[in-house]
Tab-separated table of C-alpha atoms in Angstrom:
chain	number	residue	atom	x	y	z
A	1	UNK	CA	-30.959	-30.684	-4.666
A	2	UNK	CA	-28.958	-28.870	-1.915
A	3	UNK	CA	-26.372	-30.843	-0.459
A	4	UNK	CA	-25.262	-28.730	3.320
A	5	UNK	CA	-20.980	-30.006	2.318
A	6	UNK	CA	-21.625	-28.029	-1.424
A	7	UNK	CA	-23.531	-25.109	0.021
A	8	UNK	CA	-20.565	-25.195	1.796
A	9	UNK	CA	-17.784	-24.652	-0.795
A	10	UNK	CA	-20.096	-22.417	-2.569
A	11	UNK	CA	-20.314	-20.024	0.300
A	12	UNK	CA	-16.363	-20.506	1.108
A	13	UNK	CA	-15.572	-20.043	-2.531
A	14	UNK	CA	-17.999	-17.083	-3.207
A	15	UNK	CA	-15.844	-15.350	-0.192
A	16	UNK	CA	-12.652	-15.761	-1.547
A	17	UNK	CA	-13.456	-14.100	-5.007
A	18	UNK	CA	-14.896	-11.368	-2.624
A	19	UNK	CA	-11.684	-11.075	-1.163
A	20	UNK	CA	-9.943	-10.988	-4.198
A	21	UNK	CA	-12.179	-8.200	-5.458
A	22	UNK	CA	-11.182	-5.939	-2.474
A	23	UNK	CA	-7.263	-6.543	-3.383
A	24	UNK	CA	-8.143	-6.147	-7.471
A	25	UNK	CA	-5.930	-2.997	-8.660
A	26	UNK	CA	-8.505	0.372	-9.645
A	27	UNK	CA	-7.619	3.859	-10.921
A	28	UNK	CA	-7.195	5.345	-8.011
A	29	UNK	CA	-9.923	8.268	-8.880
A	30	UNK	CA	-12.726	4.869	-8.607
A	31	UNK	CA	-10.915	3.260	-5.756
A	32	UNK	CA	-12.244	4.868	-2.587
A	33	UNK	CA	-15.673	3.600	-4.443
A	34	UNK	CA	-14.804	0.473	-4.782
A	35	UNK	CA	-17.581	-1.972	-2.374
A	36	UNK	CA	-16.662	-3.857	0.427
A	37	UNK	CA	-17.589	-7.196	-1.855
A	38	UNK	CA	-16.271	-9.137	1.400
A	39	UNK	CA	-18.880	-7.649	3.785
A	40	UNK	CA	-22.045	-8.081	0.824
A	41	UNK	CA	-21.046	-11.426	0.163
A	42	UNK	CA	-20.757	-12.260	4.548
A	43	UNK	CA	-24.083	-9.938	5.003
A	44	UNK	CA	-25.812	-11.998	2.177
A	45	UNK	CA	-24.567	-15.795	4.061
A	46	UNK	CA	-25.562	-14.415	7.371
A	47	UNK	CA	-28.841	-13.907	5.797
A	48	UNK	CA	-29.929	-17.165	3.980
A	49	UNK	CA	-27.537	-19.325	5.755
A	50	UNK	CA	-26.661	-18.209	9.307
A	51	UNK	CA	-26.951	-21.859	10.824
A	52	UNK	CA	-23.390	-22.037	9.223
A	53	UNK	CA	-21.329	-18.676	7.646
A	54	UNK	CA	-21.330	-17.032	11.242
A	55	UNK	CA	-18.977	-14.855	13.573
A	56	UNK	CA	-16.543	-17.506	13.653
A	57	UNK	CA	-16.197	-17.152	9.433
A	58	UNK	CA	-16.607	-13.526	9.587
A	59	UNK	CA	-14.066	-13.148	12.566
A	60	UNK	CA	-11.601	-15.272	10.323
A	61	UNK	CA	-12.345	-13.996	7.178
A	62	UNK	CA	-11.461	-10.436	9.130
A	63	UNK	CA	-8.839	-11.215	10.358
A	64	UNK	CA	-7.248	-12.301	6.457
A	65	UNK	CA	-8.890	-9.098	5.206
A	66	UNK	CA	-6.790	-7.239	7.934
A	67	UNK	CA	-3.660	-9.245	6.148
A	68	UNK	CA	-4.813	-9.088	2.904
A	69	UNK	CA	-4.513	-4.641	3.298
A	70	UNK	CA	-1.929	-4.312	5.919
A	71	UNK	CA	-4.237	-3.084	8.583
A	72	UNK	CA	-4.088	-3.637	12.430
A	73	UNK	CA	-4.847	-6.926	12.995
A	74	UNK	CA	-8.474	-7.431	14.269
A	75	UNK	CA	-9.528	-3.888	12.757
A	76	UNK	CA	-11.889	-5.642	9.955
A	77	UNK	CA	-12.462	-8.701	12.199
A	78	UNK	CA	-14.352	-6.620	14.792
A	79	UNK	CA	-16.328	-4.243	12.106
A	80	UNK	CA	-17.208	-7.618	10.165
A	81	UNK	CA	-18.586	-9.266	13.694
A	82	UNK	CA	-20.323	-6.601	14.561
A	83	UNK	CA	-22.646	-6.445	11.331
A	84	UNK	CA	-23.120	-9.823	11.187
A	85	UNK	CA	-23.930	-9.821	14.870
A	86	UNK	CA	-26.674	-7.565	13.833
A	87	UNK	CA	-27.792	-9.485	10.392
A	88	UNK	CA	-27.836	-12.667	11.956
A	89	UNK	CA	-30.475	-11.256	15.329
A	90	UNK	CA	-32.803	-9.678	12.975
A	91	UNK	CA	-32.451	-12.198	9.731
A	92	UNK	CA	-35.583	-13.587	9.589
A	93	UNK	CA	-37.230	-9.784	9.746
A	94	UNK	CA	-34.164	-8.570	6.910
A	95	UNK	CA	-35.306	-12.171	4.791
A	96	UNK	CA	-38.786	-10.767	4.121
A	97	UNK	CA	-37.971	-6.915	3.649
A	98	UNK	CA	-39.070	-5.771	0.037
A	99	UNK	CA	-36.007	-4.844	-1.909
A	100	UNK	CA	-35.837	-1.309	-0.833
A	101	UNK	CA	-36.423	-1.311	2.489
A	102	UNK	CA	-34.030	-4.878	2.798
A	103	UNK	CA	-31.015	-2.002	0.938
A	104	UNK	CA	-31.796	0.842	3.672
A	105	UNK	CA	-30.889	-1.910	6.543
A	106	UNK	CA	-27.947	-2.671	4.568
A	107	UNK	CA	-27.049	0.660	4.094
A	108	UNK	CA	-27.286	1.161	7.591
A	109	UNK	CA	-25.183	-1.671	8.219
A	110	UNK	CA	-22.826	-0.813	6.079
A	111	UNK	CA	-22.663	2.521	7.593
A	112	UNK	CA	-21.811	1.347	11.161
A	113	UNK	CA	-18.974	-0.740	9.509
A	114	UNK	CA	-17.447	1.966	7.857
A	115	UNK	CA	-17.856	4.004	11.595
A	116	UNK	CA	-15.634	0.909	13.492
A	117	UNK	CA	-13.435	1.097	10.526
A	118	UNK	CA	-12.920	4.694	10.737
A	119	UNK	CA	-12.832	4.893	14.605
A	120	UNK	CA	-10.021	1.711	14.951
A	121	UNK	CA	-7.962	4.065	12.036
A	122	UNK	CA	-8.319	7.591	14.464
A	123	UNK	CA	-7.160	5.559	17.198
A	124	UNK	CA	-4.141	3.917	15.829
A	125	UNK	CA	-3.144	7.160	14.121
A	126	UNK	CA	-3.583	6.169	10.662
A	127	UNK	CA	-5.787	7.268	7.163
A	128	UNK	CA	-7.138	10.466	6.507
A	129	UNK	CA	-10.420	12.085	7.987
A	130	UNK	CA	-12.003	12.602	3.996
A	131	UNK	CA	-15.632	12.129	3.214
A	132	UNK	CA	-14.510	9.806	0.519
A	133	UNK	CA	-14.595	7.177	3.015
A	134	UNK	CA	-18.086	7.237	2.905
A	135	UNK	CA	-18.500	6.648	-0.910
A	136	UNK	CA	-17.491	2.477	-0.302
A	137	UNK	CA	-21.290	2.901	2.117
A	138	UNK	CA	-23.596	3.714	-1.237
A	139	UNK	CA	-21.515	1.867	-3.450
A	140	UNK	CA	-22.209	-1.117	-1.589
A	141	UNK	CA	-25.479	-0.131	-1.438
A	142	UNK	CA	-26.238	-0.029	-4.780
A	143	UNK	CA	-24.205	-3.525	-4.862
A	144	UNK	CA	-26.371	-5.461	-2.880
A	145	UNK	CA	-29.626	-6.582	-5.327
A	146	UNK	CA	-26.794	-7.456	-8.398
A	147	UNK	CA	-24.963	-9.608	-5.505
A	148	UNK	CA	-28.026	-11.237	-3.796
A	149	UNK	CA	-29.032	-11.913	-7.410
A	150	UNK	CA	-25.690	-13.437	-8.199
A	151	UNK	CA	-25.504	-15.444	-4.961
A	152	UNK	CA	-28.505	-16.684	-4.938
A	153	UNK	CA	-28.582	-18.237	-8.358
A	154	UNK	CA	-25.215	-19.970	-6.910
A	155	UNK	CA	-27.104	-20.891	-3.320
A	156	UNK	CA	-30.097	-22.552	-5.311
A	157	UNK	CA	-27.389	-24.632	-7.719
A	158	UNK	CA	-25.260	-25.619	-5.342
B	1	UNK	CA	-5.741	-5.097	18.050
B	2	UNK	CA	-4.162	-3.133	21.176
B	3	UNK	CA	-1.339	-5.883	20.996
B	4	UNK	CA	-0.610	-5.401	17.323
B	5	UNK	CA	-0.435	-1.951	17.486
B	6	UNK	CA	1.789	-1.155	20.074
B	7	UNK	CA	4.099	-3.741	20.733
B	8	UNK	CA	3.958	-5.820	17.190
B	9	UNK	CA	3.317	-8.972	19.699
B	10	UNK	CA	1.085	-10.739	16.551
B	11	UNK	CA	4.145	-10.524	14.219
B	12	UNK	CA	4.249	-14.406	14.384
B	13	UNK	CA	0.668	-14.422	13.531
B	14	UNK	CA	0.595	-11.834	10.726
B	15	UNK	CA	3.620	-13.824	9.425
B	16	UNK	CA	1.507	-16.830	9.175
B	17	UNK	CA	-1.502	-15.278	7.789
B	18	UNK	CA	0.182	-13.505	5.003
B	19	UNK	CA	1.247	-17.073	3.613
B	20	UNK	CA	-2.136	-17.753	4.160
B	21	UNK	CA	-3.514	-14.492	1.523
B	22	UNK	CA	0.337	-14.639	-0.611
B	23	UNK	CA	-1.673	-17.431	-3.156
B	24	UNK	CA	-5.110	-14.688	-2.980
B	25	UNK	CA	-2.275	-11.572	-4.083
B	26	UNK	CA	-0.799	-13.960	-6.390
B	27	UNK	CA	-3.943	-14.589	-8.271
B	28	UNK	CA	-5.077	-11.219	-8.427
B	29	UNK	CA	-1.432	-10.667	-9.720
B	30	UNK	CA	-1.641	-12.954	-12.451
B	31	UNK	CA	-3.915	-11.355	-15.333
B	32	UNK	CA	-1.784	-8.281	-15.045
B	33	UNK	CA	1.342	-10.286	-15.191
B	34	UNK	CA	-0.031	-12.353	-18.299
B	35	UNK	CA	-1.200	-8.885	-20.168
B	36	UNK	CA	1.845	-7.922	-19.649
B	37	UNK	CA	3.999	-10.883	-21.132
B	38	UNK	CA	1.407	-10.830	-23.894
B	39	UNK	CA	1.912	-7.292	-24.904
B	40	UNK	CA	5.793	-7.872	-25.189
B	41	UNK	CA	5.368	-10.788	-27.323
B	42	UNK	CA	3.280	-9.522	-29.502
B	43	UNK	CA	6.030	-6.239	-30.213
B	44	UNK	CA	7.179	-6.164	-33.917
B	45	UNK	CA	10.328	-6.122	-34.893
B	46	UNK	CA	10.705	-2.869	-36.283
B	47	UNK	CA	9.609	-1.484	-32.503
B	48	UNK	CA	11.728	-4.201	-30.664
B	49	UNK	CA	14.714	-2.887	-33.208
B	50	UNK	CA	13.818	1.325	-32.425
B	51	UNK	CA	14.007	0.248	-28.386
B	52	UNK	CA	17.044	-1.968	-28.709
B	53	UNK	CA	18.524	1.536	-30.539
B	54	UNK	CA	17.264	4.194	-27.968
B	55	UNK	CA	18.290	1.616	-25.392
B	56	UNK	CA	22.087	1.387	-26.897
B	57	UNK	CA	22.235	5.332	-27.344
B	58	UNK	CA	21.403	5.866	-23.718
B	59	UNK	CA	23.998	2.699	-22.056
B	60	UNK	CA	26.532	4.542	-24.376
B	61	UNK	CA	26.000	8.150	-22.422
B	62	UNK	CA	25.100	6.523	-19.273
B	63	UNK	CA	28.964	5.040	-20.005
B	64	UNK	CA	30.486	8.053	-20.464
B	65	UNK	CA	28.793	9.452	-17.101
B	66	UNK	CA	30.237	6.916	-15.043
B	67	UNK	CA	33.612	7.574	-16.567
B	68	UNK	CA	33.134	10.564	-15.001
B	69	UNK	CA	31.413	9.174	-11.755
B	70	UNK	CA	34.640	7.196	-11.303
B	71	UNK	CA	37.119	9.860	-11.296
B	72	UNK	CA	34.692	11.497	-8.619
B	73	UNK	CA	34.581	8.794	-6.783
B	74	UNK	CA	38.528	8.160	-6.431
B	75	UNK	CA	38.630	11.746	-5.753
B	76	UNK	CA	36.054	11.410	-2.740
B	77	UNK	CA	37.889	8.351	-1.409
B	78	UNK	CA	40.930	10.584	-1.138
B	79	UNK	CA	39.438	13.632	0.371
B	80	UNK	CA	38.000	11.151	2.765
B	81	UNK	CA	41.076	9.411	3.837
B	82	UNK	CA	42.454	12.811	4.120
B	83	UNK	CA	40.076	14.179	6.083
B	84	UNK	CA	40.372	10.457	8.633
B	85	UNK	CA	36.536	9.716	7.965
B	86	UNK	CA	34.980	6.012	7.129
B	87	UNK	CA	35.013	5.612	3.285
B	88	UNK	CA	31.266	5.398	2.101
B	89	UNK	CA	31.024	1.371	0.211
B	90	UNK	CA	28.437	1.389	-2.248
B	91	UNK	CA	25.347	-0.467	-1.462
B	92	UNK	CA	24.007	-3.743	-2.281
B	93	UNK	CA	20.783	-3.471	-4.553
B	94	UNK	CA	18.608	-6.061	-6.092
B	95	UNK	CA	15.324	-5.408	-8.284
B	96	UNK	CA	12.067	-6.788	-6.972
B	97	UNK	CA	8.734	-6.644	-9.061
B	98	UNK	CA	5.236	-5.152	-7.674
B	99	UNK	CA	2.425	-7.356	-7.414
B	100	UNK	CA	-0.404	-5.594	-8.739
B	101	UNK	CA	-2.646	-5.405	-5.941
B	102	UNK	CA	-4.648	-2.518	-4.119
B	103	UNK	CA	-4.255	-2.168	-0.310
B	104	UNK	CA	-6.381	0.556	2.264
B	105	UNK	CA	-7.116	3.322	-0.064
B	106	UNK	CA	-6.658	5.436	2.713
B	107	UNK	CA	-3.169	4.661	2.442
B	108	UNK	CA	-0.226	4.903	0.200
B	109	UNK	CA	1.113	1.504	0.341
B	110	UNK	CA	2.462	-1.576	-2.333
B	111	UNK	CA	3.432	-5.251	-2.171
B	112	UNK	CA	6.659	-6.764	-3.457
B	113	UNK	CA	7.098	-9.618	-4.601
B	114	UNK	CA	10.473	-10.952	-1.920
B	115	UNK	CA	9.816	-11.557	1.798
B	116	UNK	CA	12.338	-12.936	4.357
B	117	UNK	CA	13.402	-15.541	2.607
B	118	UNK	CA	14.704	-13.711	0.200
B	119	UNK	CA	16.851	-11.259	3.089
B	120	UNK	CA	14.427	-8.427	3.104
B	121	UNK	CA	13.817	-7.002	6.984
B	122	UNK	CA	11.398	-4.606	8.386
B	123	UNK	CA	12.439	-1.124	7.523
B	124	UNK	CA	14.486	-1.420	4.490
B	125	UNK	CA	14.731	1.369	1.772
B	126	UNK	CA	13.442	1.368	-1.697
B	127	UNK	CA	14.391	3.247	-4.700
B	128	UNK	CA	13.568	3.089	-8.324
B	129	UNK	CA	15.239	5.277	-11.285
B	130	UNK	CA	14.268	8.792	-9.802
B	131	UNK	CA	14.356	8.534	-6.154
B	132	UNK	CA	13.090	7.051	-3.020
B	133	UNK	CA	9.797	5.399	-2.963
B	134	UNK	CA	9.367	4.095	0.413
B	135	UNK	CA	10.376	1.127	3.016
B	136	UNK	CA	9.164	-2.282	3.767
B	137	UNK	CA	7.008	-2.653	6.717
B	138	UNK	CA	4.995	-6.381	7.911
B	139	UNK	CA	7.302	-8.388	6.096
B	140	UNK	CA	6.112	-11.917	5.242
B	141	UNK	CA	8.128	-14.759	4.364
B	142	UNK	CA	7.257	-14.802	0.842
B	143	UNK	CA	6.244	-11.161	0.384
B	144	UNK	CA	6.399	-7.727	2.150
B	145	UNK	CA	4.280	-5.108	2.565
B	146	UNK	CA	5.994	-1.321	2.463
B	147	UNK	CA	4.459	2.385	2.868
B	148	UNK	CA	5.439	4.893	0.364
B	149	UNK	CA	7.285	8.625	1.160
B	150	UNK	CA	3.333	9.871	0.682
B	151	UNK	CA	1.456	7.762	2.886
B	152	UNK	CA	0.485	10.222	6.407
B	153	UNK	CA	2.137	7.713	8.441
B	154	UNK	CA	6.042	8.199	7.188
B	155	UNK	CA	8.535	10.962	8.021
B	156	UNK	CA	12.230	10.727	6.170
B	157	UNK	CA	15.122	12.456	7.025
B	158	UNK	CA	15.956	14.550	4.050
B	159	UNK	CA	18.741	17.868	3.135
B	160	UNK	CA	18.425	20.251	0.544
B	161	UNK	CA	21.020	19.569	-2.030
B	162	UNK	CA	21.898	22.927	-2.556
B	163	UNK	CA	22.887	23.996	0.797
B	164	UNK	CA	22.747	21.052	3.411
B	165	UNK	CA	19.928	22.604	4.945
B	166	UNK	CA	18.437	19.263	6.905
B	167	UNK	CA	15.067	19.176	7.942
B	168	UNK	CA	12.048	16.308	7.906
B	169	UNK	CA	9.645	15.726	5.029
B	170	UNK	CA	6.154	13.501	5.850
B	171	UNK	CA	3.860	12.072	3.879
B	172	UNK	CA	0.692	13.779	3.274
B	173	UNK	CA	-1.391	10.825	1.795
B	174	UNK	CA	-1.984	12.375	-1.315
B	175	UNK	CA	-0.062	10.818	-4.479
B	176	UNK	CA	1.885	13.892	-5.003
B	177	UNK	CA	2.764	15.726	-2.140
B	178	UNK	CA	5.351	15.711	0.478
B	179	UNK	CA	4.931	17.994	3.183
B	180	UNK	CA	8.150	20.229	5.142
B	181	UNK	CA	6.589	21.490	8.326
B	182	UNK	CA	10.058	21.944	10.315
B	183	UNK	CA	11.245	24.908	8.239
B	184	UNK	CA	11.339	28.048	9.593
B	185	UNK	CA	10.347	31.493	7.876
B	186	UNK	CA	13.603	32.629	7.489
B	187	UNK	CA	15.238	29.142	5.975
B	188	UNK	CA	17.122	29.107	2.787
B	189	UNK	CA	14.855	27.107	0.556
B	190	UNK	CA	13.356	28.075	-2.683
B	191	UNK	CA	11.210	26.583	-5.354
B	192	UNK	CA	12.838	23.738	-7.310
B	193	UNK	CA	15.798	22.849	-4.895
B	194	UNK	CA	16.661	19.468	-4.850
B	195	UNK	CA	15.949	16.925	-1.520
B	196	UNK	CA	17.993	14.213	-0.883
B	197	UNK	CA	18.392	11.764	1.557
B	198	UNK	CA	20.664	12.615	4.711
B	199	UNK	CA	20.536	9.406	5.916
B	200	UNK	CA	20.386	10.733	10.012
B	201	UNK	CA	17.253	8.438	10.463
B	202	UNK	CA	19.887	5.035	9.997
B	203	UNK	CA	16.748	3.780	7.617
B	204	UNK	CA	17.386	5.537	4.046
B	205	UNK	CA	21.533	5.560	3.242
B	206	UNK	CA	23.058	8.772	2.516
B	207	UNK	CA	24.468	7.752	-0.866
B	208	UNK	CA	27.190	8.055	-2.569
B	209	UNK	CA	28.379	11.182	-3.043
B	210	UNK	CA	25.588	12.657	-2.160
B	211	UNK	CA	22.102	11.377	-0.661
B	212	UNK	CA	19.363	9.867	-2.908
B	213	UNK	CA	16.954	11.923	-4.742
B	214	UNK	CA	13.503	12.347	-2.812
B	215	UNK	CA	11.600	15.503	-3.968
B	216	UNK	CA	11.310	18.603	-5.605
B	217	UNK	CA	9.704	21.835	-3.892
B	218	UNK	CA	6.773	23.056	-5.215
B	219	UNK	CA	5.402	25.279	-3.439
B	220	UNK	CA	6.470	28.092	-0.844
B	221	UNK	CA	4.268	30.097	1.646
B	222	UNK	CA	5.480	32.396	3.982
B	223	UNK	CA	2.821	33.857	6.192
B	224	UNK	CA	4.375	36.165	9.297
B	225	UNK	CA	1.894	34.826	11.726
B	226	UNK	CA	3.399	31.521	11.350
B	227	UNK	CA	6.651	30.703	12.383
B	228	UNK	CA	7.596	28.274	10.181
B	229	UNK	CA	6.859	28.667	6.031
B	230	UNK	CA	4.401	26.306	4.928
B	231	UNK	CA	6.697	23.975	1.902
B	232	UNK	CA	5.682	21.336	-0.267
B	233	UNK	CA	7.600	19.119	-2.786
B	234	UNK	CA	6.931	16.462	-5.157
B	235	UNK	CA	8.265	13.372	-4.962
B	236	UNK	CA	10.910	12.495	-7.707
B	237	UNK	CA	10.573	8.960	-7.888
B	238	UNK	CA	7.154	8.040	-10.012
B	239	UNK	CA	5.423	6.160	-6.996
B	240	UNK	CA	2.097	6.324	-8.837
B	241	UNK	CA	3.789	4.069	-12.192
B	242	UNK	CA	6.472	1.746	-10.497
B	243	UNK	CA	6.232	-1.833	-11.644
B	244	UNK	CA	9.620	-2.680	-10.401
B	245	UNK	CA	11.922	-1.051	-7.156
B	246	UNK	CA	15.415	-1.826	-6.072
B	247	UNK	CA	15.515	-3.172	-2.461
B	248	UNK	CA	18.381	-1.279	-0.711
B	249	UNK	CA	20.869	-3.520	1.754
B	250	UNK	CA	22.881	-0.700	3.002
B	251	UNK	CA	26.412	-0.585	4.075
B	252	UNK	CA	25.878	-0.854	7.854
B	253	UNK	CA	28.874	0.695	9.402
B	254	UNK	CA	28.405	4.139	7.384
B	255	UNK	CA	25.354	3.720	8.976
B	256	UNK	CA	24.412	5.545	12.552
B	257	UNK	CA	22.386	3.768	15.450
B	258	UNK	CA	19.249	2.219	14.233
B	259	UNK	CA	16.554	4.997	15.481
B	260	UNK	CA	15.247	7.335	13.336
B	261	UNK	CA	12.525	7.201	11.233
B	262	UNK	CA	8.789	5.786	11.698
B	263	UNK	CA	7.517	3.495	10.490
């Protein structure tokens, strides 16, 4: 039922609408909410498939992110390898969490993301310090059972 | 990262990757552009007829102005030659579109739609109808990235209209805002006077006769423990509705040495 070559352009295709999501124009009063739909979608690979969707995709798929917003090249490729770093050690343990406790890790994840993110952007100068930052964390968050619900019905068709 | 920061040594790189994500923007692009077309076809007459009207009204007074504008300028030339000083040429312009994409919301920054191969550099100025809006920064070959007068990162040359006073107004990466820090208690300024470009950073031209509009001041404080007042201004071009921008190629030799502004 699953062939490995169209898990494969499931998972690369499911990451490129996430990265057109990110780029996807919002009033700008919703936009600091908006989830990081390219990290969910990465965390959620690194989870059922990590034999595959690694640190080399996430370090790639950073480095077009950094493009795709004008940042400094390698900002979202080093946040991005980091959490899936983490995922990928501890996905077997993440695999079995119930619901809540599998959105606390993620949270948590998502958190330390956000941290690089914020730390690369007080080094180089740029952004503001606003708590807004921190709204993209629970957004995502509360993201994660619609997208492992979404991705999964594609992972089991595929 | 340390590379791309400080010594833009991954320009070749970014150059290549934003080929890579141009087809990503474009798509995102697309439904907005195709909303868009759809609305205008579906006008009816009787509103395409009431625009067509407005829009002759206003090319008729926008004629007589440049009438005017003319006679100005022929009197500037003069002055100019009298006074032994480079005659200003008017700048080359050309309209580019917005692609509708969002970028760091922690920044104030858009995409347009022409990259190198269309002539576009790092560092050129755009203006729509109002004012200023910003200048192109990471340009790609088919696209370029700019920041806006707003975003924290940018710092433009400007002098009050009214006076000459010059000074330096930064972005304050809200919408709305433009921040003065460089004035000092006792400056000439008040509420509603007119920026312009000076055109001392070598980025933004000076204009012709006068400098292009950036902002309006807003707001005043004075505090005597401070020495210098605490001014804000508005931006006169409407960065937060732009579809479309002209992309400035300025004049160079009115221009001075190519410092100036950041980035």
């Amino acid at each position: 039922m699953t062939s490995p070559r169209r898990k494969g352009w499931t998972a690369a295709l499911s990451l490129v609408v996430a990265l057109a999501l990110t780029i996807v124009p919002l009033p700008a009063a919703t936009e600091p909410f908006r989830p990081d739909f390219a990290a969910l979608v990465l965390l959620y690979w690194a989870l059922y498939w990590p034999q595959r969707v690694g640190l080399g995709v996430a370090f790639v798929v950073g480095l077009v992110l950094d493009t795709l917003k004008g940042a400094v090249l390698g900002q979202h490729a080093l946040a991005l390898c980091i959490i899936m770093y983490i995922a990928m050690r501890f996905h077997l343990r993440i695999r079995v969490f119930p619901l809540g406790q599998q959105m606390l890790t993620i949270l948590m994840l998502l958190v330390v993301h956000q941290f690089v993110l914020f730390w690369i952007d007080g080094v180089v100068g740029t952004g503001e310090v606003s708590l807004y930052r921190w709204g993209t964390v629970l957004t995502g968050t509360l993201m994660w059972p619609i997208a492992t619900r979404v991705l999964r019905r594609l992972r089991l068709a595929s | 990262m340390v590379l791309d920061h400080q010594r833009g040594a991954l320009d070749a790189i970014r150059s290549v990757l934003t080929v890579v994500v141009y087809p990503i923007r474009l798509a995102v692009d697309l439904p907005f552009r195709v909303a868009d077309w759809t609305i205008e076809s579906l006008t009816t007459r009787v509103a395409l007829l009431d625009e067509n009207r407005t829009l002759k009204r206003e090319q008729l007074e926008n004629r007589v102005r440049l009438q005017r504008l003319a006679a100005v300028e022929a009197e500037n030339a003069r002055l100019r030659t009298l006074l032994d000083s480079s005659a200003q040429l008017p700048d080359r312009v050309r309209i580019v579109g917005i692609l509708a994409v969002d970028l760091d919301p922690n920044r104030q920054q858009i995409v347009i739609d022409k990259g190198t191969r269309d002539g576009v550099y790092d560092g050129q100025a755009l203006v729509d109808a109002f004012g200023v809006v910003g200048q192109t920064v990471n340009t790609g070959p088919l696209d370029a990235e700019a920041i806006l007068i707003t975003d924290s990162d940018h710092a433009l040359p400007v002098q009050v209209l009214r006076n000459g006073t010059r000074t330096i107004a930064f972005g304050t990466g809200l919408p709305k805002e433009l921040s003065l820090p460089f004035l000092p208690n006792n400056a000439d300024i008040l509420e509603g006077d007119l920026l312009v470009t000076s055109g001392l950073g070598g980025r933004f031209p000076a204009g012709y006769p006068v400098g292009y509009p950036v902002a309006t001041i807003t707001k005043i404080e004075r505090s005597q423990e401070q020495p210098y007042a605490n001014v804000r201004a508005e931006p006169a071009a409407a960065l937060e509705r732009v579809r479309e921008v002209l992309l400035i190629w300025p004049d160079t030799e009115s221009l001075s040495a190519e410092d100036g502004d950041e980035p």
